[in-house]
Coordinates of C-alpha atoms in Angstrom, one line a residue:
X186 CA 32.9 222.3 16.6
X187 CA 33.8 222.4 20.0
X188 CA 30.8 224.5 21.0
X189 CA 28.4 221.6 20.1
X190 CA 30.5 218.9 21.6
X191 CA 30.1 221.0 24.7
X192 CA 27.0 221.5 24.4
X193 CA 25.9 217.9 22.8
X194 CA 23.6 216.9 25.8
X195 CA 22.1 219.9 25.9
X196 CA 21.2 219.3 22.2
X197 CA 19.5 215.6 22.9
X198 CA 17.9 217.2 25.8
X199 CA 16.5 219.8 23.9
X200 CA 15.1 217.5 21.7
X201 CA 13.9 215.5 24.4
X202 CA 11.7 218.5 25.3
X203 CA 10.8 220.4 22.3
X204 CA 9.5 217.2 20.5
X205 CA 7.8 215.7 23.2
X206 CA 9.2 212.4 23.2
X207 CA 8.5 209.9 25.3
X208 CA 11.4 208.3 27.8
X209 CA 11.1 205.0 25.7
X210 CA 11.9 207.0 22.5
X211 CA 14.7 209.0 24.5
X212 CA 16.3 206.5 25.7
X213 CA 16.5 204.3 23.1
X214 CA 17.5 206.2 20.0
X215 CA 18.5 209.6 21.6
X216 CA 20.3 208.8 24.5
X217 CA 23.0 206.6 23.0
X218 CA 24.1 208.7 20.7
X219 CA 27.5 210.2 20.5
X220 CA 28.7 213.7 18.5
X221 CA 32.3 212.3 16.7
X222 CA 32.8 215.3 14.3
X223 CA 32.3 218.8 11.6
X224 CA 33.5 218.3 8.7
X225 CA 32.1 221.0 5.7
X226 CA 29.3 222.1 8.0
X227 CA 28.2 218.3 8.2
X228 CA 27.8 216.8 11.7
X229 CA 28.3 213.4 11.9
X230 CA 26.5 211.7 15.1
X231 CA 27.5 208.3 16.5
X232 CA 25.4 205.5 16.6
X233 CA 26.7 202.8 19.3
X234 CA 27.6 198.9 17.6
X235 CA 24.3 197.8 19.5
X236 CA 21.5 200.0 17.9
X237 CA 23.4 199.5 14.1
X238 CA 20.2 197.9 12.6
X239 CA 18.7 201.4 13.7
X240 CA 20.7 203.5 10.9
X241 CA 17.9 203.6 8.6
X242 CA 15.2 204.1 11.1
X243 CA 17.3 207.1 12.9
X244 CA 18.3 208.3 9.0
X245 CA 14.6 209.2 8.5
X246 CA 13.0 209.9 11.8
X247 CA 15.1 212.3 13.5
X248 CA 18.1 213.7 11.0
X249 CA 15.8 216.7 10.3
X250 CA 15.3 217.1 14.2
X251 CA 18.6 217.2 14.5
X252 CA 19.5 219.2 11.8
X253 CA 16.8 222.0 12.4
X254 CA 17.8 221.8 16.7
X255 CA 21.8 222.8 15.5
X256 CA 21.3 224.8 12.9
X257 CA 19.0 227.1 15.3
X258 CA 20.9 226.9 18.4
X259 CA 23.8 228.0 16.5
X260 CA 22.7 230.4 14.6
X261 CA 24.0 228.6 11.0
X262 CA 23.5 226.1 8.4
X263 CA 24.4 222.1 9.0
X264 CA 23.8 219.1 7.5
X265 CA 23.5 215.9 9.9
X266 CA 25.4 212.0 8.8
X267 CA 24.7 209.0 10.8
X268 CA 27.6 206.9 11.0
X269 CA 28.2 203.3 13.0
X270 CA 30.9 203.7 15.5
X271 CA 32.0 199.8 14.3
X272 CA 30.4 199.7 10.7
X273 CA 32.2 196.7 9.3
X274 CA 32.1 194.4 11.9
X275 CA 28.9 195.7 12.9
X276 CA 27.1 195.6 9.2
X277 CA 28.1 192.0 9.3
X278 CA 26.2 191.3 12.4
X279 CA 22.9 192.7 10.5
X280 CA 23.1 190.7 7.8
X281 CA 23.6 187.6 10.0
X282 CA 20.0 188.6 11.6
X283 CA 18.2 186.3 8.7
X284 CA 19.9 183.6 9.8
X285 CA 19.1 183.9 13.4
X286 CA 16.6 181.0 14.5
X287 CA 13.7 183.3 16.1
X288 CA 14.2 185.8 12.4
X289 CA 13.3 182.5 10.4
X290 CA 10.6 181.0 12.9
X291 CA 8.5 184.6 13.0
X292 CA 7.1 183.9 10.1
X293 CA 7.8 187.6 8.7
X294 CA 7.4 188.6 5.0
X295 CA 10.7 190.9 3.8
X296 CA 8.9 193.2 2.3
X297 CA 6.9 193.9 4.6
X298 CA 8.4 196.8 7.1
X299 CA 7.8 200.5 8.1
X300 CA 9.8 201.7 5.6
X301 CA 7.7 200.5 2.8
X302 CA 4.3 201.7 4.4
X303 CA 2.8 204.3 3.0
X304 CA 1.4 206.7 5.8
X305 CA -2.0 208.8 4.9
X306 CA -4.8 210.2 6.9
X307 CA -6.4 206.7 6.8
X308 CA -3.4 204.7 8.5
X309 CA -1.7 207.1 10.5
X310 CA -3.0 207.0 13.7
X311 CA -2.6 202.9 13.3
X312 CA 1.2 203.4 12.1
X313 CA 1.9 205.0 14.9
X314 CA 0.6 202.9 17.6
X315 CA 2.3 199.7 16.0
X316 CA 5.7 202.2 16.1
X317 CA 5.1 202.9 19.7
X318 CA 4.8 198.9 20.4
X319 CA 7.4 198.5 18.1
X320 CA 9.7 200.4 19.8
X321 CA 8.7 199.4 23.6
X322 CA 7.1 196.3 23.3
X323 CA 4.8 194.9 26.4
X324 CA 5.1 198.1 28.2
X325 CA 2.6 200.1 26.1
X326 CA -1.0 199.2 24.1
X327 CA -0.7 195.6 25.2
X328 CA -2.5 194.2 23.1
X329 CA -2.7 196.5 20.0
X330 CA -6.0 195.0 17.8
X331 CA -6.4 196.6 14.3
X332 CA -9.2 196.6 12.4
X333 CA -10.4 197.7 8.9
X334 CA -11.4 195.8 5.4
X335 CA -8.8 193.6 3.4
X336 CA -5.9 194.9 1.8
X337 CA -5.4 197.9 3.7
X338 CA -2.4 197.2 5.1
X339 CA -3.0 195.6 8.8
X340 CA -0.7 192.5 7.6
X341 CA 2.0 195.0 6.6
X342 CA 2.2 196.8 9.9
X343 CA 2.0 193.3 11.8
X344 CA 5.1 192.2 10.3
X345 CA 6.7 195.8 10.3
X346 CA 6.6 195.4 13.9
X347 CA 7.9 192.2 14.0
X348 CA 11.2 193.3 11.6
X349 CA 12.0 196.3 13.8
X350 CA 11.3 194.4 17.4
X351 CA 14.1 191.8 15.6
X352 CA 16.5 194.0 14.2
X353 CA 16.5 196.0 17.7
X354 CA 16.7 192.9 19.8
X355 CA 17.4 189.1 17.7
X356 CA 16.8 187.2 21.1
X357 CA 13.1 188.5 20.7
X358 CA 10.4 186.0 20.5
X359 CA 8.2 187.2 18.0
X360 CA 5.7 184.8 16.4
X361 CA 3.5 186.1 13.2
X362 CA 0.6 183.8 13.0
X363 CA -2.7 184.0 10.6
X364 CA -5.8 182.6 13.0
X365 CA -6.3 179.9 10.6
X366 CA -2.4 178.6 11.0
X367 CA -3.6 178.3 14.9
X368 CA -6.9 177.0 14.1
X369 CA -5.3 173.7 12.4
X370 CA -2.3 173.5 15.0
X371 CA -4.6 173.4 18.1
X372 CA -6.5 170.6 15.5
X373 CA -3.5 168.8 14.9
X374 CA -2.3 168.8 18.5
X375 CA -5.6 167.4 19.7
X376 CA -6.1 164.9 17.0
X377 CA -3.0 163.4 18.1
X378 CA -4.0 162.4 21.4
X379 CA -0.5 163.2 22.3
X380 CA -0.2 165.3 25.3
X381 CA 3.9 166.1 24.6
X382 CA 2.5 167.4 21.0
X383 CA 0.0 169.5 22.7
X384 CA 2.3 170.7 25.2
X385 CA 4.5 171.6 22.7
X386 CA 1.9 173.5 20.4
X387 CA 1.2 175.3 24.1
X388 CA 5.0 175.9 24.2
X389 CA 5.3 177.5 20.8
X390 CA 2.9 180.6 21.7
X391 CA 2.8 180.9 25.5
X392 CA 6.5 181.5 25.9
X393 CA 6.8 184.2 22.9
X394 CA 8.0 188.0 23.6
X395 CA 5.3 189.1 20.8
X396 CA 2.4 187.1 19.4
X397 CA 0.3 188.7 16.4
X398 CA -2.5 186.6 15.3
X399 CA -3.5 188.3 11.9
X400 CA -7.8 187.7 11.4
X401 CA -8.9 186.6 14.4
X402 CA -12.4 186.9 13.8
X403 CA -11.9 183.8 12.0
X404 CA -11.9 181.8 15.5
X405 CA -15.0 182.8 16.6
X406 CA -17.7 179.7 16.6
X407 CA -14.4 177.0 17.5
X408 CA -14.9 176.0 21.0
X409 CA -11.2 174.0 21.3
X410 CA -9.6 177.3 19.3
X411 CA -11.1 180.2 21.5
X412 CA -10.5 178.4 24.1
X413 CA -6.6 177.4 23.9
X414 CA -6.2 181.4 22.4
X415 CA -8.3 182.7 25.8
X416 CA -5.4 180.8 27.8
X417 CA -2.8 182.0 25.6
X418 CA -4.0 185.2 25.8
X419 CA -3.6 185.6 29.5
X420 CA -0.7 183.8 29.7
X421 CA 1.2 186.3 27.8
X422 CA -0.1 189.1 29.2
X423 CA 0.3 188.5 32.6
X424 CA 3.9 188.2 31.6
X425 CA 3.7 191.3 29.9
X426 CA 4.4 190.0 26.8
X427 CA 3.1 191.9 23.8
X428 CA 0.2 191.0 21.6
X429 CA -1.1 192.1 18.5
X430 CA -4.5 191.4 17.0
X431 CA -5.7 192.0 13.4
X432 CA -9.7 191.6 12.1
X433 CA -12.0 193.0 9.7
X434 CA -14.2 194.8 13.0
X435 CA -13.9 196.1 16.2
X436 CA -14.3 193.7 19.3
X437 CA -17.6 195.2 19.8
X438 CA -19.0 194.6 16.5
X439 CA -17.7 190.7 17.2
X440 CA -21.3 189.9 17.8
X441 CA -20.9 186.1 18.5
X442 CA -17.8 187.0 20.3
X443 CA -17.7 186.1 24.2
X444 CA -18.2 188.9 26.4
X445 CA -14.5 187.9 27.9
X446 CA -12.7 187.9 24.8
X447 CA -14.1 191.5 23.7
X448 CA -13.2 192.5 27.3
X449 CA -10.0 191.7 27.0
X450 CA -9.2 193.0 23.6
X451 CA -10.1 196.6 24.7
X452 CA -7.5 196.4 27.4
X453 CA -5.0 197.9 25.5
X454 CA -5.5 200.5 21.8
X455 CA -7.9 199.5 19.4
X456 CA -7.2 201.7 15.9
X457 CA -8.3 201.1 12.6
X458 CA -7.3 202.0 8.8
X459 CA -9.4 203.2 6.4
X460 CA -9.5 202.7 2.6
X461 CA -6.7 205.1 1.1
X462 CA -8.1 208.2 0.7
X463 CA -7.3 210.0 -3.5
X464 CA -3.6 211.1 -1.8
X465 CA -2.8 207.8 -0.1
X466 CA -3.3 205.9 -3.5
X467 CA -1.4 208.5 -5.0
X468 CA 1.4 208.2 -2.9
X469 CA 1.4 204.4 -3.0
X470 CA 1.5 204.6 -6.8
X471 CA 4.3 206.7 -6.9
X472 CA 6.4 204.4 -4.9
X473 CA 5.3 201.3 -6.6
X474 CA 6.4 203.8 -10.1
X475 CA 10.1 204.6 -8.4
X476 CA 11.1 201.0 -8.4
X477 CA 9.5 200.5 -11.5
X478 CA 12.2 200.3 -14.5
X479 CA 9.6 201.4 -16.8
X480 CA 8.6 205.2 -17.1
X481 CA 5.3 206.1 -16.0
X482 CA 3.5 209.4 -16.4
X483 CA 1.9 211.2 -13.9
X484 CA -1.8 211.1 -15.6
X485 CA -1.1 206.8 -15.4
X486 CA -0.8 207.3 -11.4
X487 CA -4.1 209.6 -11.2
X488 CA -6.1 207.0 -13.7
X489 CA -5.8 204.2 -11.1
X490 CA -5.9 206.5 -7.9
X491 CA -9.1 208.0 -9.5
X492 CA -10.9 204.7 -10.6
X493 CA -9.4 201.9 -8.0
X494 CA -10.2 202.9 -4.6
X495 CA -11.2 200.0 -2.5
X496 CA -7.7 198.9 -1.0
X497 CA -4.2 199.0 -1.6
X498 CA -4.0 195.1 -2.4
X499 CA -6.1 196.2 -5.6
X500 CA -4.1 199.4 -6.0
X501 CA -1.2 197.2 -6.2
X502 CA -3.0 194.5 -8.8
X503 CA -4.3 197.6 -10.8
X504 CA -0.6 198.8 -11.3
X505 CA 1.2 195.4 -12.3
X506 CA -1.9 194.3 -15.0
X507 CA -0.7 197.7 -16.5
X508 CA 3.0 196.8 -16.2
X509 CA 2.2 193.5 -17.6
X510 CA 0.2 194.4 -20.8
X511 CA 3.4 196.8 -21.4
X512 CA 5.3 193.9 -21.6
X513 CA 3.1 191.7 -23.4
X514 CA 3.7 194.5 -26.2
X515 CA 6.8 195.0 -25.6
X516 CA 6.2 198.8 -25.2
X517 CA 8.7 201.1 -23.3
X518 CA 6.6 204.1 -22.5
X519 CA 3.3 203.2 -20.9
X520 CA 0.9 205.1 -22.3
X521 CA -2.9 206.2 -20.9
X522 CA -4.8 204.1 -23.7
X523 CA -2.5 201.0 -22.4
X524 CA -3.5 201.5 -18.8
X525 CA -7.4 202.4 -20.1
X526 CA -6.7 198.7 -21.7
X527 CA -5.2 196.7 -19.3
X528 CA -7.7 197.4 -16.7
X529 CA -11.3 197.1 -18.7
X530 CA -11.8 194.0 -16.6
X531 CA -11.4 195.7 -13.1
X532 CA -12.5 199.5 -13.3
X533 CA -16.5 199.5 -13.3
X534 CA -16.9 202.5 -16.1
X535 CA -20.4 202.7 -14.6
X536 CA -19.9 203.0 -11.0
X537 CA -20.3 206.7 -10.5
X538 CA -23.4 206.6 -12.1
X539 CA -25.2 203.8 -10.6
X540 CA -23.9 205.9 -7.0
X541 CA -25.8 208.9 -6.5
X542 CA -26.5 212.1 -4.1
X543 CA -30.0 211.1 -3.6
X544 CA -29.0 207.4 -2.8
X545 CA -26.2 208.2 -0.5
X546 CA -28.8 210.7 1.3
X547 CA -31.2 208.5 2.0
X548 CA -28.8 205.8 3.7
X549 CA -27.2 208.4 5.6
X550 CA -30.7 209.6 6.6
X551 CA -31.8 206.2 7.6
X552 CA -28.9 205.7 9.9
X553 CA -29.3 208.9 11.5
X554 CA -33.7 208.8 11.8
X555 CA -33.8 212.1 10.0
X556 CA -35.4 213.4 6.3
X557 CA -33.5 214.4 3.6
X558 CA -35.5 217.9 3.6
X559 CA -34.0 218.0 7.1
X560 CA -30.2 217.9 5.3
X561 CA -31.6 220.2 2.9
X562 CA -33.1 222.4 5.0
X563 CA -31.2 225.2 7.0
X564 CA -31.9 224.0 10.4
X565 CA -28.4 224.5 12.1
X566 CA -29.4 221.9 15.2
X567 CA -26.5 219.3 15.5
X568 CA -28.8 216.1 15.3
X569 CA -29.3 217.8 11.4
X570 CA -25.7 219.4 11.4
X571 CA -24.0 215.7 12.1
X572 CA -25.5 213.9 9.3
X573 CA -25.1 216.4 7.1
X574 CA -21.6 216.9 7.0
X575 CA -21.3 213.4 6.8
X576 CA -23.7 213.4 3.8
X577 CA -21.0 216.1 2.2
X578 CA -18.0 214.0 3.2
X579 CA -19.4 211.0 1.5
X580 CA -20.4 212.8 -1.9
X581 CA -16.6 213.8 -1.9
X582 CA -15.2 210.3 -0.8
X583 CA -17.7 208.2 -2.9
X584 CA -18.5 209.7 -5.9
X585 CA -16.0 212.4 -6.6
X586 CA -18.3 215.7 -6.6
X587 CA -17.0 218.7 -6.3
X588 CA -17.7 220.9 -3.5
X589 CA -19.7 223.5 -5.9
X590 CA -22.2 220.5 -6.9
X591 CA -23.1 219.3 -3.6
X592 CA -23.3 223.1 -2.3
X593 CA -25.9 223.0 -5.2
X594 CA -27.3 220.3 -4.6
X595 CA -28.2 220.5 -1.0
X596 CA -29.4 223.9 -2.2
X597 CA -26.3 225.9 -1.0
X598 CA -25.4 229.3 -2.6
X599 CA -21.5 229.2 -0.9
X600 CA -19.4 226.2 -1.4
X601 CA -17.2 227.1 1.6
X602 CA -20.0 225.4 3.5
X603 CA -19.4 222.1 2.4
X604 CA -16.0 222.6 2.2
X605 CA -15.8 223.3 6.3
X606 CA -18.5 220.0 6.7
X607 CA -16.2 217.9 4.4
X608 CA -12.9 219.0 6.7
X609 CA -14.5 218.7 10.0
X610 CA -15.6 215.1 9.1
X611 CA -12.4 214.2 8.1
X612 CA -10.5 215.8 11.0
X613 CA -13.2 213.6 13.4
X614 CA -12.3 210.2 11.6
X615 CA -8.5 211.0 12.3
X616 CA -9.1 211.7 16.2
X617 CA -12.2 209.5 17.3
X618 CA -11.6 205.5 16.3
X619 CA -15.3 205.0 16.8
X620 CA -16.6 207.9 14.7
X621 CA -13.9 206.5 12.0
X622 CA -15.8 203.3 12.3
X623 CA -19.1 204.4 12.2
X624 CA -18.5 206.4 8.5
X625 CA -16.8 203.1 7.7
X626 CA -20.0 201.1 8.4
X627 CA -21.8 204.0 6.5
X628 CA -19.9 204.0 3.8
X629 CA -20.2 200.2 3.4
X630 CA -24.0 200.3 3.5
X631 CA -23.9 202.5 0.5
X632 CA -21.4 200.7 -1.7
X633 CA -19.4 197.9 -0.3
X634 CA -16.7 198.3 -2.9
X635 CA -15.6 201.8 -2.0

């Protein structure tokens, strides 16, 4: 015991180090804490009464750290407890945060935080930029813009960031807004005629800590709209204040977008999330199962995951039609017949088979100017290479082949082959935003449901 309260700053500066954190991250969750005690090889760590809303987020981010950095340095096994150094008076407080006036004027939906998102290779890098703002607001990827289709989850981590900016610090500002709900108050503030209610509409936004606008394609072509926003905008940022901005595309794709607004949208980060990849919508499903009364098999969760694959928001609907029916008939144990039931009306039986190799190779040659016998052939040059890894990707992504029929297909004897093409396609969407969007537009062109 006494060894590691002498050496307890040594510890969080240890951690500092080995994991790389930044001095944001340091100093706001490591820094504070205190080491109170062992007890039965358990070391329980301080939290100080002003980061108490943190217990959860320090409970899952860094008790392993912790646990893995003591049990190494001293050469035996521990477990690590979180504790409040004030928890009554303190766990009070945190309730109190929903009745805080800036917690009911954000405009935040409850269940919508980071401990509810699901993280998979097709959010991750978007999860942990809205962390990183989350946690240092203003100072870093001001403004944050993330882009992909519907339902993937861009809302979500919008109002995950507002939770955790409020439950760090209530006196924050934060202001969740959909494009349209600013669309009709800049209309309602100039249809009044009344400069006090316009004022006040310019009030509401340009004093805010953080401002996410969720769609904001949707102001595009509204002269008084883009115009009030473009003021906004630069208000808050030359205050440093953070914004967030959520649409269906990149700035640049914005094609009746003013040149000014797509500069100033690539100031900061620009990430986007992908449709769930077969592990993803696993995972989802088996969270949505856990707070489920109901017992559902394993082979329900792979039925959806394997024919629902456009978004979560579907995912989601896909589950509760099956919950649903099971009700309706009063059933306890969901069975695979009631799922094959409950969702006749949303899972295209025919899809596979109206998608196919030859059809997905010819879009993917037409976006790349080359011939399918190029694919096929076993020219190794990377203008072929490119588009044919891609063309192995998407067979795996789109219409479920296995790596031994597309190795066959493109005339292949080892399956390896596509195997590397299919990983180095997928580790290049994870690392390069633009790649990620250029399979995305790809991947539209050949079925815009997928």
């Amino acid at each position: 015991m006494h060894q590691i309260k002498e050496k307890w700053e040594d510890i969080k500066e240890y951690i500092r180090t080995e994991y790389s954190l930044n001095p944001v991250s340091y100093n706001t969750w490591i820094l504070p804490l205190k080491f109170y005690e062992i007890k039965d090889n358990t070391v329980y760590i301080l939290i100080p009464s002003e980061n108490s809303q943190a217990l959860k987020y320090l409970d899952t981010k860094y008790k392993k750290v912790f646990q893995v950095t003591i049990s190494e340095m001293f050469n035996d096994s521990f477990e690590i407890q979180f504790i409040l150094d004030n928890s009554k008076e303190e766990s009070e407080e945190y309730v109190d945060i929903t009745n805080n006036i800036n917690y009911k004027n954000a405009n935040l939906n409850p269940k919508y935080k980071f401990e509810t998102f699901v993280i998979g290779s097709n959010n991750k890098i978007a999860h942990s930029a809205a962390l990183a703002v989350a946690e240092s607001p203003g100072e870093i990827y001001n403004p944050l813009y993330i882009y992909g289709g519907a339902g993937l989850g861009k809302t979500h981590l919008m109002h995950s960031i507002g939770h955790f900016t409020l439950e760090s610090k209530p006196d924050t500002k934060v202001i969740y807004i959909t494009s349209e709900d600013f669309t009709n108050d800049v209309i309602e503030s100039i249809r009044s005629g009344n400069q006090s209610t316009i004022s006040k509409m310019r009030d509401r936004y340009r004093t805010a800590d953080v401002l996410m606008v969720d769609d904001i394609q949707f102001i595009i072509g509204k002269e008084s709209t883009q115009e009030e926003f473009f003021n906004t905008f630069n208000t808050l940022h030359l205050a440093g204040k953070q914004i967030i901005l959520s649409s269906d595309k990149p700035p640049k794709e914005l094609e009746t977008l003013d040149e000014r607004f797509k500069s100033r949208f690539g100031m900061g980060l620009i990430v986007d999330i992908q449709a769930p990849d077969y592990e993803t919508r696993m995972a989802i499903l088996r969270q949505l199962a856990e707070n489920n009364s109901k017992k559902i098999d394993d082979d329900i969760i792979k039925y959806i995951a394997e024919n629902v694959k456009s978004n979560i928001r579907e995912l989601e609907g896909a589950f509760n039609q099956i919950i649903n029916l099971s009700r309706i008939e009063n059933t306890d144990i969901i069975t695979l017949d009631t799922a094959e039931k409950a969702l006749r009306n949303i899972v295209n039986q025919n899809q596979n088979e109206l998608l196919t190799p030859d059809y997905i190779l010819n879009i993917v040659c037409e976006e790349f100017d080359v011939s399918p016998e190029d694919i096929k052939s076993s020219r190794r040059n990377q203008e072929i290479v490119t588009p044919r890894h891609i063309f192995m990707y998407l067979c795996r992504q789109i219409i479920d082949m296995t790596y031994e029929d597309i190795a066959k297909y493109l005339m292949r004897k080892d399956h390896t082959t596509v195997m590397h093409g299919y990983k180095k396609v997928k580790d290049d969407i994870s690392k390069n935003p633009e790649y990620a969007s250029k399979i995305t537009n790809i991947k539209n062109k050949i079925n815009p449901q997928s």
